Every structure is written in structure tokens, then in C-alpha cells.
PDB file of C-alpha atoms in Angstrom:
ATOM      1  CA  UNK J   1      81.720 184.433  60.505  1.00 95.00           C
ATOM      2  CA  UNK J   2      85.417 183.781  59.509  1.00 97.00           C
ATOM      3  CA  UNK J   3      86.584 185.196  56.473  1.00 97.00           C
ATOM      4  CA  UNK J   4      90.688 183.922  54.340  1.00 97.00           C
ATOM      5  CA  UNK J   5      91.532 187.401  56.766  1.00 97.00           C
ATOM      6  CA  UNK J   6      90.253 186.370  59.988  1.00 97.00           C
ATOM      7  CA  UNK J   7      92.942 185.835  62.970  1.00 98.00           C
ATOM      8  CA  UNK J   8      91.449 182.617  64.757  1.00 98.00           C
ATOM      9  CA  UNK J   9      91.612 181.609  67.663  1.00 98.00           C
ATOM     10  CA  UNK J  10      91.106 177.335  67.556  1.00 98.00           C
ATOM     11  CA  UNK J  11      91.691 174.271  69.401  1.00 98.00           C
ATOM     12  CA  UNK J  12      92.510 171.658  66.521  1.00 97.00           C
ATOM     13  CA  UNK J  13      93.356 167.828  66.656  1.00 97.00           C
ATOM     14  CA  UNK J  14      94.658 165.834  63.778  1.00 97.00           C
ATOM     15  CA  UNK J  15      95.612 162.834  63.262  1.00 97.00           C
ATOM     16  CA  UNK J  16      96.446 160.508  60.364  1.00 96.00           C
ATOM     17  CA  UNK J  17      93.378 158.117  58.787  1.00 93.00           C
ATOM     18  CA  UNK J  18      92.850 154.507  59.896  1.00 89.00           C
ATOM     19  CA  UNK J  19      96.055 155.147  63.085  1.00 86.00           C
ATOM     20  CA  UNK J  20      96.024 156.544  66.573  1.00 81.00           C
ATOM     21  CA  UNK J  21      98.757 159.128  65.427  1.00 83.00           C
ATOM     22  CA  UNK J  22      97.659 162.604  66.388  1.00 93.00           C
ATOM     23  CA  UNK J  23     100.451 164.720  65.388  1.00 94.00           C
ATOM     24  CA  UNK J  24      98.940 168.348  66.195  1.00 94.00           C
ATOM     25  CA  UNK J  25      96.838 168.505  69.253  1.00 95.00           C
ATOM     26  CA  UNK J  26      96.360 172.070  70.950  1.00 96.00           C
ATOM     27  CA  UNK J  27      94.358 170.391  73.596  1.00 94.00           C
ATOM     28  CA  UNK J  28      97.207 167.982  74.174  1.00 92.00           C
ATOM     29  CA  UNK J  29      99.784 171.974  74.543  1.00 88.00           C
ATOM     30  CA  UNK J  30      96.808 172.873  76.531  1.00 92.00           C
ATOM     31  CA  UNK J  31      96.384 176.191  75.063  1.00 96.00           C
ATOM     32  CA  UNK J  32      94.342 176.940  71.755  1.00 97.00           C
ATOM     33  CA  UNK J  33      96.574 178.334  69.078  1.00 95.00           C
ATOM     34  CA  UNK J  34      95.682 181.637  66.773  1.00 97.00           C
ATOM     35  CA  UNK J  35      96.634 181.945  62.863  1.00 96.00           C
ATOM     36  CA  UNK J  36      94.763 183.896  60.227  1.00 97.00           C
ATOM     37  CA  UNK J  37      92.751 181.543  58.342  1.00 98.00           C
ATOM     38  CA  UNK J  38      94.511 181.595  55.009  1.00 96.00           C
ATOM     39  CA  UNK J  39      98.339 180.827  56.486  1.00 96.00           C
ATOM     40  CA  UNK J  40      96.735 177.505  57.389  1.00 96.00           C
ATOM     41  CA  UNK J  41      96.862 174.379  55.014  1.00 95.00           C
ATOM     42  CA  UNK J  42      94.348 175.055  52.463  1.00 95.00           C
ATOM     43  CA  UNK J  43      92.087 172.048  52.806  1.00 95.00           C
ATOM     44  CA  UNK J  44      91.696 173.655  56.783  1.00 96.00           C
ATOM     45  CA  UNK J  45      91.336 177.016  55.377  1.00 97.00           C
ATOM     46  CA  UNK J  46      88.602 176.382  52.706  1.00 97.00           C
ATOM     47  CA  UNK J  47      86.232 174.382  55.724  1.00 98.00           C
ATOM     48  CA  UNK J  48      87.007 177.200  58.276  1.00 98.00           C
ATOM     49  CA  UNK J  49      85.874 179.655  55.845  1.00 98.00           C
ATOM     50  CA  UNK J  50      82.242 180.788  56.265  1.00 98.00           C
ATOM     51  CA  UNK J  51      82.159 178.699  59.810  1.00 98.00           C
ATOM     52  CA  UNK J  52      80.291 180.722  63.189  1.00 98.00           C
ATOM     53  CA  UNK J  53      82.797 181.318  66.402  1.00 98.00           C
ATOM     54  CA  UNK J  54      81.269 177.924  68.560  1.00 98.00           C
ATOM     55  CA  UNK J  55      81.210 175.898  65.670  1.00 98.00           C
ATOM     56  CA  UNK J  56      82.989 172.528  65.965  1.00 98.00           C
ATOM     57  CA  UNK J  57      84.371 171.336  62.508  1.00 98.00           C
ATOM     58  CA  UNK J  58      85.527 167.979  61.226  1.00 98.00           C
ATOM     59  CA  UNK J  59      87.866 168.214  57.888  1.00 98.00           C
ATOM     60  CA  UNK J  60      88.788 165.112  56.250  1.00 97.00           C
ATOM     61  CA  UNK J  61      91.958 165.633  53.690  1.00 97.00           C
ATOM     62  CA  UNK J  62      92.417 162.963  50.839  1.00 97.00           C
ATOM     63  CA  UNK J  63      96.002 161.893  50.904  1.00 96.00           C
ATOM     64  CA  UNK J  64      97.098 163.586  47.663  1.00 95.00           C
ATOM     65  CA  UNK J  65      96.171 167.022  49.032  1.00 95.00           C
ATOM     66  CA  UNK J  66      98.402 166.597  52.229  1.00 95.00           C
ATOM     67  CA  UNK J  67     101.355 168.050  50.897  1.00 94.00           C
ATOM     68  CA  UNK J  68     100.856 171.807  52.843  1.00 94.00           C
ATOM     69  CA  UNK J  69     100.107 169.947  55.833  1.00 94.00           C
ATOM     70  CA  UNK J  70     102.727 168.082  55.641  1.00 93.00           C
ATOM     71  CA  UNK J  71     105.216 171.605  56.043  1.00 92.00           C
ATOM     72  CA  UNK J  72     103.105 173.294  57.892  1.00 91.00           C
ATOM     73  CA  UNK J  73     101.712 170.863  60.957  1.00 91.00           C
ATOM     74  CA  UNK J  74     104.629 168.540  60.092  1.00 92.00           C
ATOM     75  CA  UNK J  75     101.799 166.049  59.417  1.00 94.00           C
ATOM     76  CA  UNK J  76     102.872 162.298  57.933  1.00 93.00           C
ATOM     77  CA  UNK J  77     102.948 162.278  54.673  1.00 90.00           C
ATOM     78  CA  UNK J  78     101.106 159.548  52.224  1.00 90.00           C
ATOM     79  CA  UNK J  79      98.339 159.241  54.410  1.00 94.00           C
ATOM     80  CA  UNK J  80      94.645 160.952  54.799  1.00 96.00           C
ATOM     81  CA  UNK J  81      94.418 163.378  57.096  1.00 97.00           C
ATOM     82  CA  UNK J  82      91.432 164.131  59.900  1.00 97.00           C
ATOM     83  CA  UNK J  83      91.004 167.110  61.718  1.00 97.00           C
ATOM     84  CA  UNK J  84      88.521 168.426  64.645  1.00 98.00           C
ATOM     85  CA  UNK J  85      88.851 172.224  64.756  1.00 98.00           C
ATOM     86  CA  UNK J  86      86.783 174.155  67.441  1.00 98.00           C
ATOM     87  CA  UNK J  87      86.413 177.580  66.934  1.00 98.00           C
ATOM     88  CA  UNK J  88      86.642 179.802  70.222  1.00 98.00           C
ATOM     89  CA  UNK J  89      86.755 183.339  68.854  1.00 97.00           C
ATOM     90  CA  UNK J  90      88.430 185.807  66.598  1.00 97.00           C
ATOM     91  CA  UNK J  91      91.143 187.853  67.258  1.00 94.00           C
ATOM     92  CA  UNK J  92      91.500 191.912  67.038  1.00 77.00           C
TER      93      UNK J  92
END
């Protein structure tokens, strides 16, 4: 179970509501990519919290809570956010 302290390891998609703009794709680097859960935007942090290794997770983020996103995943700004997040494992 993955805990604000947990160093996950994830393949993640997102892309910007109601456009085929996928502006962080780890399948798409073809590696998964690792980060403790509570470095990550907090919208993504609060749904990965709680979730099992295997799970498969879809996070929707209303537009006016895009804002970490935005700096951290250089995701566009002003628009709704969708993510798919598996989780393959935890680090250490």
C-alpha cells in the first residue's frame, strides 16, 4: 500500500481534457519513472495514496487545481487534466 513516503515506481500518461495532447507519457520514454509520492502534484498524490502495487488509477484534475502540475509535468495550463497511473512497485 503506498503511503505520502513511498518511492514509486509508475508508468503515468496525461493528457489535457477534451484534446489529444498527452504531455507526460512514460510509456511514450519507454521506461516507468520513480518519485516519492508526495513530490508529485498533489491531486496525483492524494489518489496514489492508499492504492495496491498492480493497481491501475485514473485521476481527473479540475482545471483550477492544475497549477502544481503545471511546474511540475510542465502540463498546459487552463485546462482539466487526466491521468492513467499504473503502479509497478515500490522502491527500497
Amino acid at each position: 500500500t503506498l503511503t505520502a513516503d513511498s518511492s514509486v515506481v509508475i508508468h503515468v500518461q496525461g493528457v489535457a481534457w477534451g484534446s489529444d495532447t498527452t504531455f507526460a507519457s512514460t510509456w511514450k520514454n519507454g521506461a516507468p519513472g520513480q518519485a516519492t509520492v508526495s513530490v508529485l502534484p498533489p491531486a496525483m498524490a492524494a489518489a496514489l495514496e492508499g492504492q495496491t502495487v498492480g493497481s491501475q488509477v485514473l485521476i481527473v484534475v479540475p482545471a483550477d487545481q492544475t497549477a502544481q502540475d503545471t511546474q511540475i509535468l510542465q502540463a498546459p495550463e487552463g485546462t482539466a487534466l487526466v491521468y492513467v497511473v499504473d503502479i509497478l512497485g515500490i522502491a527500497g
